[in-house]
mmCIF file of C-alpha atoms (C1' of nucleotides) in Angstrom:
data_model
loop_
_atom_site.group_PDB
_atom_site.id
_atom_site.type_symbol
_atom_site.label_atom_id
_atom_site.label_comp_id
_atom_site.label_asym_id
_atom_site.label_seq_id
_atom_site.Cartn_x
_atom_site.Cartn_y
_atom_site.Cartn_z
ATOM 1 C CA MET P 1 -37.931 7.223 -33.278
ATOM 2 C CA PRO P 2 -37.840 3.698 -34.716
ATOM 3 C CA ARG P 3 -37.922 1.200 -31.980
ATOM 4 C CA LEU P 4 -34.919 -1.052 -31.693
ATOM 5 C CA GLU P 5 -35.477 -4.592 -32.848
ATOM 6 C CA LEU P 6 -34.134 -7.738 -31.346
ATOM 7 C CA ASN P 7 -31.747 -9.925 -33.310
ATOM 8 C CA LYS P 8 -31.764 -7.698 -36.371
ATOM 9 C CA SER P 9 -28.624 -8.763 -38.211
ATOM 10 C CA LEU P 10 -26.307 -8.701 -35.273
ATOM 11 C CA HIS P 11 -22.780 -9.836 -35.561
ATOM 12 C CA VAL P 12 -22.116 -11.231 -32.144
ATOM 13 C CA PRO P 13 -21.438 -14.908 -32.680
ATOM 14 C CA GLU P 14 -24.006 -16.870 -30.746
ATOM 15 C CA THR P 15 -21.409 -19.594 -30.396
ATOM 16 C CA TRP P 16 -20.364 -17.365 -27.552
ATOM 17 C CA GLY P 17 -23.536 -18.300 -25.745
ATOM 18 C CA TYR P 18 -24.264 -14.904 -24.274
ATOM 19 C CA GLN P 19 -27.990 -15.419 -24.731
ATOM 20 C CA GLN P 20 -27.994 -18.583 -22.725
ATOM 21 C CA ARG P 21 -25.839 -17.013 -20.064
ATOM 22 C CA LEU P 22 -28.263 -14.119 -19.659
ATOM 23 C CA ARG P 23 -31.399 -16.167 -19.792
ATOM 24 C CA ARG P 24 -30.251 -18.837 -17.402
ATOM 25 C CA ALA P 25 -29.529 -16.159 -14.842
ATOM 26 C CA GLY P 26 -33.007 -14.739 -15.281
ATOM 27 C CA HIS P 27 -31.977 -11.622 -17.164
ATOM 28 C CA ARG P 28 -33.482 -10.286 -20.335
ATOM 29 C CA ILE P 29 -31.983 -10.046 -23.752
ATOM 30 C CA THR P 30 -32.596 -6.592 -25.147
ATOM 31 C CA PRO P 31 -31.559 -4.945 -28.400
ATOM 32 C CA GLN P 32 -29.665 -2.396 -26.363
ATOM 33 C CA ARG P 33 -27.532 -5.034 -24.678
ATOM 34 C CA GLU P 34 -26.926 -6.773 -27.959
ATOM 35 C CA GLN P 35 -25.881 -3.573 -29.591
ATOM 36 C CA ILE P 36 -23.236 -2.948 -26.964
ATOM 37 C CA LEU P 37 -21.882 -6.458 -27.306
ATOM 38 C CA GLU P 38 -21.920 -6.088 -31.071
ATOM 39 C CA LEU P 39 -19.992 -2.824 -30.999
ATOM 40 C CA LEU P 40 -17.321 -4.367 -28.825
ATOM 41 C CA HIS P 41 -17.202 -7.523 -30.894
ATOM 42 C CA CYS P 42 -16.987 -5.866 -34.289
ATOM 43 C CA SER P 43 -14.475 -3.216 -33.356
ATOM 44 C CA GLY P 44 -12.343 -5.888 -31.757
ATOM 45 C CA LYS P 45 -10.894 -3.455 -29.268
ATOM 46 C CA ARG P 46 -11.398 -2.080 -25.805
ATOM 47 C CA GLN P 47 -13.643 0.938 -25.627
ATOM 48 C CA SER P 48 -14.461 3.498 -22.975
ATOM 49 C CA ALA P 49 -17.998 4.262 -21.930
ATOM 50 C CA THR P 50 -17.873 7.590 -23.725
ATOM 51 C CA GLU P 51 -16.696 6.004 -26.957
ATOM 52 C CA LEU P 52 -19.479 3.483 -26.811
ATOM 53 C CA CYS P 53 -22.067 6.194 -26.148
ATOM 54 C CA ALA P 54 -20.945 7.971 -29.285
ATOM 55 C CA GLN P 55 -21.401 4.891 -31.436
ATOM 56 C CA THR P 56 -24.762 3.593 -30.334
ATOM 57 C CA ARG P 57 -27.723 4.220 -32.606
ATOM 58 C CA GLY P 58 -30.992 5.422 -31.120
ATOM 59 C CA MET P 59 -30.010 4.608 -27.595
ATOM 60 C CA ASN P 60 -29.948 6.753 -24.513
ATOM 61 C CA PRO P 61 -26.600 7.291 -22.754
ATOM 62 C CA ALA P 62 -28.150 6.369 -19.429
ATOM 63 C CA THR P 63 -28.982 2.997 -20.908
ATOM 64 C CA VAL P 64 -25.451 2.540 -22.130
ATOM 65 C CA TYR P 65 -23.987 3.259 -18.717
ATOM 66 C CA ARG P 66 -26.478 1.083 -16.892
ATOM 67 C CA ASN P 67 -25.899 -1.779 -19.240
ATOM 68 C CA LEU P 68 -22.141 -1.564 -19.045
ATOM 69 C CA ALA P 69 -22.339 -1.878 -15.277
ATOM 70 C CA PHE P 70 -24.790 -4.705 -15.671
ATOM 71 C CA LEU P 71 -22.779 -6.612 -18.227
ATOM 72 C CA VAL P 72 -19.669 -6.339 -16.100
ATOM 73 C CA GLN P 73 -21.573 -7.680 -13.148
ATOM 74 C CA VAL P 74 -22.842 -10.715 -15.027
ATOM 75 C CA LYS P 75 -19.348 -11.114 -16.463
ATOM 76 C CA LEU P 76 -20.130 -10.761 -20.110
ATOM 77 C CA LEU P 77 -17.754 -7.836 -20.106
ATOM 78 C CA ASN P 78 -14.502 -7.068 -18.345
ATOM 79 C CA ALA P 79 -13.788 -3.607 -17.027
ATOM 80 C CA ILE P 80 -10.088 -2.910 -17.145
ATOM 81 C CA GLU P 81 -8.129 0.083 -15.990
ATOM 82 C CA ILE P 82 -5.495 1.469 -18.319
ATOM 83 C CA GLU P 83 -3.545 4.538 -17.356
ATOM 84 C CA GLY P 84 -6.210 5.521 -14.886
ATOM 85 C CA GLU P 85 -9.085 5.176 -17.343
ATOM 86 C CA LEU P 86 -11.770 2.486 -17.540
ATOM 87 C CA PHE P 87 -12.292 0.420 -20.660
ATOM 88 C CA TYR P 88 -14.640 -2.393 -21.510
ATOM 89 C CA GLU P 89 -14.070 -5.554 -23.495
ATOM 90 C CA LEU P 90 -15.853 -8.831 -24.137
ATOM 91 C CA ASN P 91 -15.143 -11.482 -21.577
ATOM 92 C CA ASN P 92 -14.790 -14.779 -23.338
ATOM 93 C CA PRO P 93 -14.362 -17.369 -20.634
ATOM 94 C CA ASN P 94 -13.080 -19.884 -23.162
ATOM 95 C CA ALA P 95 -10.181 -17.703 -24.223
ATOM 96 C CA PRO P 96 -8.963 -15.705 -21.279
ATOM 97 C CA HIS P 97 -5.949 -13.651 -22.052
ATOM 98 C CA HIS P 98 -3.635 -11.450 -20.068
ATOM 99 C CA HIS P 99 -1.436 -8.658 -21.211
ATOM 100 C CA LEU P 100 1.929 -7.157 -20.463
ATOM 101 C CA ILE P 101 2.031 -3.507 -21.413
ATOM 102 C CA CYS P 102 5.325 -1.675 -21.781
ATOM 103 C CA ARG P 103 5.443 1.760 -20.172
ATOM 104 C CA ARG P 104 8.063 2.951 -22.616
ATOM 105 C CA CYS P 105 6.950 1.793 -26.057
ATOM 106 C CA GLY P 106 3.364 0.954 -25.242
ATOM 107 C CA ARG P 107 3.554 -2.429 -26.891
ATOM 108 C CA GLU P 108 1.232 -5.133 -25.627
ATOM 109 C CA GLN P 109 2.421 -8.681 -25.281
ATOM 110 C CA GLU P 110 0.069 -11.507 -24.563
ATOM 111 C CA ILE P 111 0.906 -13.847 -21.695
ATOM 112 C CA SER P 112 0.741 -17.448 -22.834
ATOM 113 C CA ALA P 113 -1.903 -19.651 -21.348
ATOM 114 C CA HIS P 114 0.853 -21.852 -20.014
ATOM 115 C CA VAL P 115 2.591 -19.128 -18.019
ATOM 116 C CA ALA P 116 -0.678 -17.812 -16.660
ATOM 117 C CA ALA P 117 -1.821 -21.302 -15.755
ATOM 118 C CA GLY P 118 1.288 -21.818 -13.662
ATOM 119 C CA PHE P 119 0.471 -18.798 -11.559
ATOM 120 C CA LEU P 120 -3.206 -19.695 -11.282
ATOM 121 C CA ALA P 121 -2.204 -23.168 -10.087
ATOM 122 C CA GLU P 122 0.117 -21.623 -7.548
ATOM 123 C CA LEU P 123 -2.717 -19.501 -6.162
ATOM 124 C CA GLN P 124 -4.904 -22.553 -5.986
ATOM 125 C CA ARG P 125 -2.183 -24.571 -4.240
ATOM 126 C CA THR P 126 -1.130 -21.900 -1.783
ATOM 127 C CA TYR P 127 -4.406 -20.254 -0.932
ATOM 128 C CA GLY P 128 -7.068 -22.627 -2.208
ATOM 129 C CA PHE P 129 -8.150 -19.702 -4.314
ATOM 130 C CA GLN P 130 -9.843 -20.285 -7.645
ATOM 131 C CA ALA P 131 -9.093 -17.215 -9.699
ATOM 132 C CA GLU P 132 -11.484 -16.119 -12.431
ATOM 133 C CA PRO P 133 -9.985 -16.452 -15.857
ATOM 134 C CA ASN P 134 -10.601 -12.864 -16.785
ATOM 135 C CA HIS P 135 -8.273 -10.233 -18.073
ATOM 136 C CA TRP P 136 -5.252 -8.943 -16.250
ATOM 137 C CA VAL P 137 -3.146 -6.008 -17.355
ATOM 138 C CA ILE P 138 0.372 -5.876 -16.004
ATOM 139 C CA TYR P 139 2.594 -2.876 -16.546
ATOM 140 C CA GLY P 140 6.349 -2.855 -16.765
ATOM 141 C CA VAL P 141 9.179 -2.516 -19.213
ATOM 142 C CA CYS P 142 9.560 -4.918 -22.109
ATOM 143 C CA GLU P 143 12.702 -6.643 -23.213
ATOM 144 C CA ALA P 144 13.398 -4.372 -26.159
ATOM 145 C CA CYS P 145 13.105 -1.286 -23.964
ATOM 146 C CA GLY P 146 15.523 -2.578 -21.399
ATOM 147 C CA GLY P 147 13.487 -4.829 -19.224
ATOM 148 C CA GLN P 148 16.611 -6.335 -17.663
ATOM 149 C CA SER P 149 18.175 -3.121 -16.463
ATOM 150 C CA ALA P 150 15.025 -1.289 -15.403
ATOM 151 C CA MET L 1 -10.623 31.705 1.896
ATOM 152 C CA PRO L 2 -7.467 30.912 3.864
ATOM 153 C CA ARG L 3 -4.743 29.920 1.545
ATOM 154 C CA LEU L 4 -3.412 26.414 1.893
ATOM 155 C CA GLU L 5 -0.038 26.140 3.558
ATOM 156 C CA LEU L 6 2.727 23.746 2.775
ATOM 157 C CA ASN L 7 3.843 21.176 5.329
ATOM 158 C CA LYS L 8 1.351 22.287 7.950
ATOM 159 C CA SER L 9 1.232 19.302 10.288
ATOM 160 C CA LEU L 10 0.864 16.697 7.617
ATOM 161 C CA HIS L 11 0.853 13.073 8.475
ATOM 162 C CA VAL L 12 2.428 11.558 5.434
ATOM 163 C CA PRO L 13 5.644 9.926 6.651
ATOM 164 C CA GLU L 14 8.492 11.520 4.774
ATOM 165 C CA THR L 15 10.331 8.213 5.182
ATOM 166 C CA TRP L 16 8.291 7.428 2.138
ATOM 167 C CA GLY L 17 10.342 9.913 0.188
ATOM 168 C CA TYR L 18 7.551 11.317 -1.877
ATOM 169 C CA GLN L 19 9.092 14.774 -1.785
ATOM 170 C CA GLN L 20 12.350 13.573 -3.224
ATOM 171 C CA ARG L 21 10.563 11.575 -5.829
ATOM 172 C CA LEU L 22 8.605 14.585 -7.001
ATOM 173 C CA ARG L 23 11.462 17.043 -6.877
ATOM 174 C CA ARG L 24 13.939 14.821 -8.631
ATOM 175 C CA ALA L 25 11.554 14.478 -11.518
ATOM 176 C CA GLY L 26 11.167 18.215 -11.731
ATOM 177 C CA HIS L 27 7.677 18.367 -10.262
ATOM 178 C CA ARG L 28 6.473 20.661 -7.545
ATOM 179 C CA ILE L 29 5.327 19.889 -4.051
ATOM 180 C CA THR L 30 2.094 21.676 -3.322
ATOM 181 C CA PRO L 31 -0.227 21.654 -0.327
ATOM 182 C CA GLN L 32 -2.939 20.220 -2.537
ATOM 183 C CA ARG L 33 -0.856 17.228 -3.504
ATOM 184 C CA GLU L 34 0.196 16.679 0.056
ATOM 185 C CA GLN L 35 -3.383 16.842 1.239
ATOM 186 C CA ILE L 36 -4.417 14.097 -1.154
ATOM 187 C CA LEU L 37 -1.525 11.897 -0.080
ATOM 188 C CA GLU L 38 -2.345 12.610 3.554
ATOM 189 C CA LEU L 39 -6.009 11.663 3.155
ATOM 190 C CA LEU L 40 -5.056 8.378 1.585
ATOM 191 C CA HIS L 41 -2.364 7.719 4.146
ATOM 192 C CA CYS L 42 -4.440 8.509 7.227
ATOM 193 C CA SER L 43 -7.584 6.720 6.148
ATOM 194 C CA GLY L 44 -5.473 3.726 5.276
ATOM 195 C CA LYS L 45 -7.880 2.638 2.611
ATOM 196 C CA ARG L 46 -8.575 2.951 -1.083
ATOM 197 C CA GLN L 47 -10.781 5.907 -2.022
ATOM 198 C CA SER L 48 -12.618 6.935 -5.114
ATOM 199 C CA ALA L 49 -12.146 10.371 -6.666
ATOM 200 C CA THR L 50 -15.563 11.409 -5.461
ATOM 201 C CA GLU L 51 -14.823 10.388 -1.888
ATOM 202 C CA LEU L 52 -11.573 12.315 -1.956
ATOM 203 C CA CYS L 53 -13.280 15.417 -3.314
ATOM 204 C CA ALA L 54 -15.714 15.339 -0.438
ATOM 205 C CA GLN L 55 -12.930 15.237 2.137
ATOM 206 C CA THR L 56 -10.564 17.892 0.900
ATOM 207 C CA ARG L 57 -10.581 21.235 2.668
ATOM 208 C CA GLY L 58 -10.539 24.412 0.646
ATOM 209 C CA MET L 59 -9.631 22.681 -2.545
ATOM 210 C CA ASN L 60 -11.268 22.742 -5.933
ATOM 211 C CA PRO L 61 -12.519 19.450 -7.346
ATOM 212 C CA ALA L 62 -10.770 20.171 -10.627
ATOM 213 C CA THR L 63 -7.518 20.231 -8.723
ATOM 214 C CA VAL L 64 -8.295 16.946 -7.044
ATOM 215 C CA TYR L 65 -8.992 15.229 -10.341
ATOM 216 C CA ARG L 66 -5.980 16.720 -12.060
ATOM 217 C CA ASN L 67 -3.720 15.718 -9.202
ATOM 218 C CA LEU L 68 -5.037 12.220 -9.012
ATOM 219 C CA ALA L 69 -4.215 11.725 -12.663
ATOM 220 C CA PHE L 70 -0.847 13.339 -12.111
ATOM 221 C CA LEU L 71 0.033 11.281 -9.039
ATOM 222 C CA VAL L 72 -0.885 8.080 -10.844
ATOM 223 C CA GLN L 73 1.334 9.052 -13.717
ATOM 224 C CA VAL L 74 4.344 9.687 -11.523
ATOM 225 C CA LYS L 75 3.498 6.486 -9.681
ATOM 226 C CA LEU L 76 2.932 7.907 -6.222
ATOM 227 C CA LEU L 77 -0.563 6.463 -6.455
ATOM 228 C CA ASN L 78 -2.029 3.330 -7.951
ATOM 229 C CA ALA L 79 -5.348 3.432 -9.713
ATOM 230 C CA ILE L 80 -7.153 0.125 -9.309
ATOM 231 C CA GLU L 81 -10.454 -1.053 -10.708
ATOM 232 C CA ILE L 82 -12.840 -2.802 -8.344
ATOM 233 C CA GLU L 83 -16.242 -3.903 -9.526
ATOM 234 C CA GLY L 84 -16.045 -1.509 -12.404
ATOM 235 C CA GLU L 85 -15.147 1.523 -10.301
ATOM 236 C CA LEU L 86 -11.818 3.291 -9.973
ATOM 237 C CA PHE L 87 -10.063 3.689 -6.628
ATOM 238 C CA TYR L 88 -6.800 5.268 -5.606
ATOM 239 C CA GLU L 89 -4.227 4.147 -3.099
ATOM 240 C CA LEU L 90 -0.673 5.028 -2.114
ATOM 241 C CA ASN L 91 1.937 3.193 -4.141
ATOM 242 C CA ASN L 92 4.737 2.232 -1.819
ATOM 243 C CA PRO L 93 7.405 0.678 -4.019
ATOM 244 C CA ASN L 94 9.081 -0.865 -1.006
ATOM 245 C CA ALA L 95 6.016 -2.841 -0.038
ATOM 246 C CA PRO L 96 4.131 -3.868 -3.122
ATOM 247 C CA HIS L 97 1.185 -6.020 -2.376
ATOM 248 C CA HIS L 98 -1.353 -7.910 -4.386
ATOM 249 C CA HIS L 99 -4.787 -9.056 -3.433
ATOM 250 C CA LEU L 100 -7.130 -11.920 -4.030
ATOM 251 C CA ILE L 101 -10.734 -10.853 -3.635
ATOM 252 C CA CYS L 102 -13.476 -13.403 -3.188
ATOM 253 C CA ARG L 103 -16.582 -12.795 -5.268
ATOM 254 C CA ARG L 104 -18.789 -14.581 -2.748
ATOM 255 C CA CYS L 105 -17.737 -13.329 0.655
ATOM 256 C CA GLY L 106 -15.779 -10.257 -0.418
ATOM 257 C CA ARG L 107 -12.833 -11.150 1.744
ATOM 258 C CA GLU L 108 -9.441 -9.900 0.654
ATOM 259 C CA GLN L 109 -6.385 -12.090 0.981
ATOM 260 C CA GLU L 110 -2.914 -10.761 0.420
ATOM 261 C CA ILE L 111 -0.644 -12.629 -1.921
ATOM 262 C CA SER L 112 2.697 -13.303 -0.250
ATOM 263 C CA ALA L 113 5.761 -11.643 -1.677
ATOM 264 C CA HIS L 114 7.168 -15.055 -2.368
ATOM 265 C CA VAL L 115 4.311 -16.259 -4.514
ATOM 266 C CA ALA L 116 4.157 -12.991 -6.422
ATOM 267 C CA ALA L 117 7.905 -13.032 -6.923
ATOM 268 C CA GLY L 118 7.708 -16.434 -8.523
ATOM 269 C CA PHE L 119 5.338 -15.151 -11.145
ATOM 270 C CA LEU L 120 7.281 -11.950 -11.703
ATOM 271 C CA ALA L 121 10.424 -14.027 -12.229
ATOM 272 C CA GLU L 122 8.587 -16.204 -14.711
ATOM 273 C CA LEU L 123 7.570 -13.129 -16.714
ATOM 274 C CA GLN L 124 11.124 -11.935 -16.675
ATOM 275 C CA ARG L 125 12.444 -15.317 -17.766
ATOM 276 C CA THR L 126 9.874 -15.977 -20.478
ATOM 277 C CA TYR L 127 9.372 -12.525 -21.930
ATOM 278 C CA GLY L 128 12.253 -10.482 -20.591
ATOM 279 C CA PHE L 129 9.547 -8.315 -19.088
ATOM 280 C CA GLN L 130 10.256 -6.382 -15.943
ATOM 281 C CA ALA L 131 6.885 -5.896 -14.294
ATOM 282 C CA GLU L 132 6.243 -2.924 -12.067
ATOM 283 C CA PRO L 133 5.743 -3.865 -8.482
ATOM 284 C CA ASN L 134 2.420 -2.181 -8.164
ATOM 285 C CA HIS L 135 -0.896 -3.453 -7.055
ATOM 286 C CA TRP L 136 -2.840 -6.257 -8.706
ATOM 287 C CA VAL L 137 -6.355 -7.271 -7.840
ATOM 288 C CA ILE L 138 -7.358 -10.773 -8.785
ATOM 289 C CA TYR L 139 -10.934 -11.958 -8.459
ATOM 290 C CA GLY L 140 -12.106 -15.461 -7.796
ATOM 291 C CA VAL L 141 -13.528 -17.690 -5.132
ATOM 292 C CA CYS L 142 -11.701 -18.260 -1.903
ATOM 293 C CA GLU L 143 -11.131 -21.601 -0.178
ATOM 294 C CA ALA L 144 -13.815 -21.119 2.437
ATOM 295 C CA CYS L 145 -16.398 -20.314 -0.199
ATOM 296 C CA GLY L 146 -15.605 -23.361 -2.257
ATOM 297 C CA GLY L 147 -12.618 -22.414 -4.317
ATOM 298 C CA GLN L 148 -11.983 -26.034 -5.260
ATOM 299 C CA SER L 149 -15.349 -26.804 -6.728
ATOM 300 C CA ALA L 150 -16.113 -23.465 -8.365
ATOM 301 C "C1'" DC V 1 15.694 37.082 1.193
ATOM 302 C "C1'" DG V 2 13.642 38.799 -3.026
ATOM 303 C "C1'" DC V 3 12.802 38.096 -8.104
ATOM 304 C "C1'" DA V 4 11.763 35.728 -12.349
ATOM 305 C "C1'" DG V 5 9.965 31.804 -14.726
ATOM 306 C "C1'" DT V 6 6.787 28.432 -15.076
ATOM 307 C "C1'" DA V 7 4.015 24.681 -13.172
ATOM 308 C "C1'" DT V 8 -0.116 24.584 -10.753
ATOM 309 C "C1'" DT V 9 -4.457 26.420 -8.981
ATOM 310 C "C1'" DG V 10 -9.176 28.312 -8.965
ATOM 311 C "C1'" DC V 11 -13.022 29.710 -11.364
ATOM 312 C "C1'" DA V 12 -16.574 29.338 -14.646
ATOM 313 C "C1'" DA V 13 -18.254 27.023 -18.561
ATOM 314 C "C1'" DT V 14 -18.800 22.469 -20.654
ATOM 315 C "C1'" DA V 15 -19.199 17.662 -20.901
ATOM 316 C "C1'" DA V 16 -19.949 13.260 -18.895
ATOM 317 C "C1'" DT V 17 -22.329 10.252 -15.709
ATOM 318 C "C1'" DT V 18 -26.014 9.119 -12.487
ATOM 319 C "C1'" DT V 19 -30.748 9.025 -10.639
ATOM 320 C "C1'" DG V 20 -35.995 9.046 -10.163
ATOM 321 C "C1'" DC V 21 -39.915 7.974 -12.338
ATOM 322 C "C1'" DA V 22 -43.389 7.020 -15.830
ATOM 323 C "C1'" DA V 23 -43.719 4.373 -20.058
ATOM 324 C "C1'" DT V 24 -42.333 0.335 -22.564
ATOM 325 C "C1'" DA V 25 -41.397 -4.329 -23.887
ATOM 326 C "C1'" DA V 26 -39.130 -9.160 -22.830
ATOM 327 C "C1'" DG V 27 -40.540 -13.434 -21.453
ATOM 328 C "C1'" DA V 28 -43.704 -16.696 -18.928
ATOM 329 C "C1'" DG V 29 -48.073 -18.785 -18.952
ATOM 330 C "C1'" DG V 30 -52.421 -19.438 -20.559
ATOM 331 C "C1'" DC M 1 -51.406 -15.258 -30.124
ATOM 332 C "C1'" DC M 2 -52.897 -12.510 -26.133
ATOM 333 C "C1'" DT M 3 -52.240 -11.092 -21.278
ATOM 334 C "C1'" DC M 4 -49.769 -10.253 -17.278
ATOM 335 C "C1'" DT M 5 -45.715 -9.270 -14.591
ATOM 336 C "C1'" DT M 6 -41.818 -6.889 -13.915
ATOM 337 C "C1'" DA M 7 -37.174 -5.859 -15.679
ATOM 338 C "C1'" DT M 8 -35.539 -2.412 -18.590
ATOM 339 C "C1'" DT M 9 -35.721 1.894 -21.200
ATOM 340 C "C1'" DG M 10 -36.051 6.891 -22.138
ATOM 341 C "C1'" DC M 11 -36.487 11.332 -20.522
ATOM 342 C "C1'" DA M 12 -35.228 15.196 -17.739
ATOM 343 C "C1'" DA M 13 -33.038 16.830 -13.651
ATOM 344 C "C1'" DA M 14 -29.195 16.488 -10.629
ATOM 345 C "C1'" DT M 15 -24.626 15.394 -9.801
ATOM 346 C "C1'" DT M 16 -19.964 14.594 -10.983
ATOM 347 C "C1'" DA M 17 -15.934 15.176 -13.953
ATOM 348 C "C1'" DT M 18 -13.204 17.858 -17.429
ATOM 349 C "C1'" DT M 19 -11.278 21.924 -19.827
ATOM 350 C "C1'" DG M 20 -9.620 26.829 -20.970
ATOM 351 C "C1'" DC M 21 -7.661 30.578 -19.185
ATOM 352 C "C1'" DA M 22 -6.221 34.205 -15.992
ATOM 353 C "C1'" DA M 23 -4.240 34.472 -11.412
ATOM 354 C "C1'" DT M 24 -1.219 32.382 -8.051
ATOM 355 C "C1'" DA M 25 2.688 30.437 -5.779
ATOM 356 C "C1'" DC M 26 6.513 26.816 -5.898
ATOM 357 C "C1'" DT M 27 11.650 26.786 -6.920
ATOM 358 C "C1'" DG M 28 15.956 27.996 -8.564
ATOM 359 C "C1'" DC M 29 19.060 31.683 -8.651
ATOM 360 C "C1'" DG M 30 21.249 35.973 -7.547
#
DNA sequence: CGCAGTATTGCAATAATTTGCAATAAGAGG
DNA sequence: CCTCTTATTGCAAATTATTGCAATACTGCG
């Protein structure tokens, strides 16, 4: 089995600085970790562990699972729960975003940075709590589906 | 194996109205479902699927998993993600609560209804979105651990 | 209270996830 | 560049989670 090579035409923008983030914390950069980040970056969507396992090339499932847990811990990924299932997505600290998901039509609406910031500031003011700018998912009913009356 | 019996000295307060909620939606009340609710109610804490499986008496794991998914869907339970793992807790619509969890000391701080309501109102105002009053978990750094400087 | 209809359960087979351990390779230092 | 150290990987076994299907038992109704 051909051994995986580091930095072989990956498509994870290094502007993101994931390499620095790993190295500074004393962790290693491996082709396996890069492949996971690449898959999530290129697909541009949340994926479950199982989905990721199916897409990796020449990589053991155990490694996928271990790295997902690892990458969540070091905050390169977010783990988010949707309808009782876990999904993973890149965590870009420079562009945190939060979603409203409608239970009826399933549409996702992004919460503007301004609105989120107001709440974050309130948490800071009231509790002295500095919330991480990661990804929230809030369920409810959107305007079109009757958000007022629900 | 002794067959499970319905309503045999359960400790889930019926003030909660879970029976009505199930029946009105056309779902059945079974000893298995009640046992899961009871375990969560009596322990008073979030539990993972695995933990719940280990505690059930005379009940097949498949049933536990299927019912957890079911109870989340009908909103009698909340599924929440903590450190990449899924946990279940009772969803009491009359007492929604939201938590701040500190990454450093692990302490959990409840967000007051007032603060949460402000944000919910903002979502309603800005997006016409009626958020469900279920359970959020927000990570960050608490005041004692240096929330200001982090 | 008993019966019919159908959701729900248990069981067994399958798939997904985790774990221990030996082998490998990233990164530091010569 | 080579060597050393140790984090990380792959493999295989063990555990946990899911699925199909026949059997069971909630509920509504007579």
